[in-house]
């Protein structure tokens, strides 16, 4: 009997015939993540839809016994090919594992299955009078298991940290079907190795995350937002220094936008310009607090002092939540790039904050040296070292590979990271060594070999 037929029969026997789809019954969405399609003829032999950890364990036991690759899939919103299937694999979709199991107000935690959409986690926390702070643009379609597996970042990292800082407990199924349950709710727990960190950010290569205990926080009672025009990047660093000193932990976002992005957003994206268009650089800044009147006074004093001292040339402070959202609509207009700036090559990198402008100037110079009319956009979270770059592709310009080599080469030269918050997947694999030493890569491979000796979990991804 053909191995794939045998495997499908075993899987259907283990988790139910209605939970394993093959052939024409497979939905097309499972053949790609958001941007990377499976190679021609390299789709999955089936898609399995577990409803529980026990189902995931059964799937992996069968696949491990037959050495069949397994590619975990969440909301399929990834940008680096981490969930793209490989030839002859089983795609393991978490889309039926959508239970919010518990909100524990005393412990300030929420326990969920890995297939729960991020927005549902946020709404469940909100209904309990609490906040789950992770927030990214794909909140309605990405799922929490994928967020954890890629260690997602987003707009509030400055205050609350990456996803890694929001996970207290984890349940994960190893390659051979072994279930490791560690649904810890305690902030302090130093009983041996904290194994959850092996799986957070490992992109499904070490195990399949099935359930999570996540940290919740008090809901902010105040929001202050300002949009500022500054003369140069040195002024950005000074404003950040002042904001950290005056706002402390209330500072929740510090987005920096360079003129190329600002011009595109306020002309072709139809966003109303909050300030004049002649600045050297722009800053969108948020603080979250507990007393609107008091917090507004402190925030306003910070901006006024920066204006008086010439650190900021122009600034507008939002007078309402609606106006705050209008400011953010400029930053979020990145979603319009497919309409106004395609085809382009996008980058999500980290560079030391103090050298960010130097990096941009150097990177731009290398791109111009290759193609003088090059167009590039620069923007990012910056206070957490994260810079986004979009380089327009032109018919007579450099190829995607050439652009990648230029940008990632400059990242390496500046001691940065080729991936700030999207993972490695397939697209960044050739450049992982730009940011990790040979010893680090060797340790990663040893961990992989120990937990997945047959190499069935998301093969070909990361390294």
PDB file of C-alpha atoms in Angstrom, residues 135-137 154-155 227 253-258 261-262 265-266 269 271-272 274 282-285 324-337 347-348 378-382 384 386-390 421-422:
ATOM      1  CA  UNK A 135      -1.440  44.083  18.994  1.00  0.00           C
ATOM      2  CA  UNK A 136      -0.561  43.775  15.305  1.00  0.00           C
ATOM      3  CA  UNK A 137      -2.355  44.731  12.121  1.00  0.00           C
ATOM      4  CA  UNK A 154       3.761  44.866  17.235  1.00  0.00           C
ATOM      5  CA  UNK A 155       3.012  48.386  18.377  1.00  0.00           C
ATOM      6  CA  UNK A 227       2.543  63.714  16.081  1.00  0.00           C
ATOM      7  CA  UNK A 253       4.843  53.750  21.366  1.00  0.00           C
ATOM      8  CA  UNK A 254       7.543  55.793  19.679  1.00  0.00           C
ATOM      9  CA  UNK A 255       7.185  55.444  15.922  1.00  0.00           C
ATOM     10  CA  UNK A 256       9.591  57.208  13.582  1.00  0.00           C
ATOM     11  CA  UNK A 257       8.682  58.011   9.983  1.00  0.00           C
ATOM     12  CA  UNK A 258      11.125  59.354   7.412  1.00  0.00           C
ATOM     13  CA  UNK A 261       6.998  57.477   3.781  1.00  0.00           C
ATOM     14  CA  UNK A 262       5.293  60.640   5.028  1.00  0.00           C
ATOM     15  CA  UNK A 265       1.008  58.511   2.916  1.00  0.00           C
ATOM     16  CA  UNK A 266      -0.198  62.113   2.725  1.00  0.00           C
ATOM     17  CA  UNK A 269      -2.821  57.280   0.505  1.00  0.00           C
ATOM     18  CA  UNK A 271      -4.140  60.654   4.795  1.00  0.00           C
ATOM     19  CA  UNK A 272      -4.522  64.195   6.121  1.00  0.00           C
ATOM     20  CA  UNK A 274      -0.973  66.175  10.811  1.00  0.00           C
ATOM     21  CA  UNK A 282       8.568  62.570  12.072  1.00  0.00           C
ATOM     22  CA  UNK A 283       7.632  60.950  15.384  1.00  0.00           C
ATOM     23  CA  UNK A 284       4.303  59.442  16.438  1.00  0.00           C
ATOM     24  CA  UNK A 285       4.281  58.995  20.204  1.00  0.00           C
ATOM     25  CA  UNK A 324      -5.410  59.795  17.966  1.00  0.00           C
ATOM     26  CA  UNK A 325      -6.642  57.123  15.538  1.00  0.00           C
ATOM     27  CA  UNK A 326      -6.280  59.615  12.684  1.00  0.00           C
ATOM     28  CA  UNK A 327      -2.614  60.092  13.567  1.00  0.00           C
ATOM     29  CA  UNK A 328      -2.132  56.342  13.672  1.00  0.00           C
ATOM     30  CA  UNK A 329      -3.874  55.954  10.306  1.00  0.00           C
ATOM     31  CA  UNK A 330      -0.819  57.551   8.719  1.00  0.00           C
ATOM     32  CA  UNK A 331       1.494  54.959  10.245  1.00  0.00           C
ATOM     33  CA  UNK A 332      -0.958  52.155   9.450  1.00  0.00           C
ATOM     34  CA  UNK A 333      -1.276  53.230   5.806  1.00  0.00           C
ATOM     35  CA  UNK A 334       1.511  50.743   5.151  1.00  0.00           C
ATOM     36  CA  UNK A 335      -1.385  48.413   4.271  1.00  0.00           C
ATOM     37  CA  UNK A 336      -1.869  50.533   1.139  1.00  0.00           C
ATOM     38  CA  UNK A 337       1.598  49.766  -0.210  1.00  0.00           C
ATOM     39  CA  UNK A 347      12.382  44.310   5.311  1.00  0.00           C
ATOM     40  CA  UNK A 348      11.867  43.941   9.050  1.00  0.00           C
ATOM     41  CA  UNK A 378      11.936  53.990   5.993  1.00  0.00           C
ATOM     42  CA  UNK A 379       9.817  53.744   9.145  1.00  0.00           C
ATOM     43  CA  UNK A 380       9.635  51.746  12.336  1.00  0.00           C
ATOM     44  CA  UNK A 381       9.191  51.395  16.055  1.00  0.00           C
ATOM     45  CA  UNK A 382      12.784  52.597  16.598  1.00  0.00           C
ATOM     46  CA  UNK A 384      12.904  48.998  20.348  1.00  0.00           C
ATOM     47  CA  UNK A 386      13.025  47.916  14.855  1.00  0.00           C
ATOM     48  CA  UNK A 387      13.249  49.464  11.384  1.00  0.00           C
ATOM     49  CA  UNK A 388      11.029  48.631   8.401  1.00  0.00           C
ATOM     50  CA  UNK A 389      12.268  49.244   4.879  1.00  0.00           C
ATOM     51  CA  UNK A 390      10.442  49.012   1.568  1.00  0.00           C
ATOM     52  CA  UNK A 421       9.653  40.457  14.610  1.00  0.00           C
ATOM     53  CA  UNK A 422       8.608  38.227  11.692  1.00  0.00           C
TER      54      UNK A 422
END
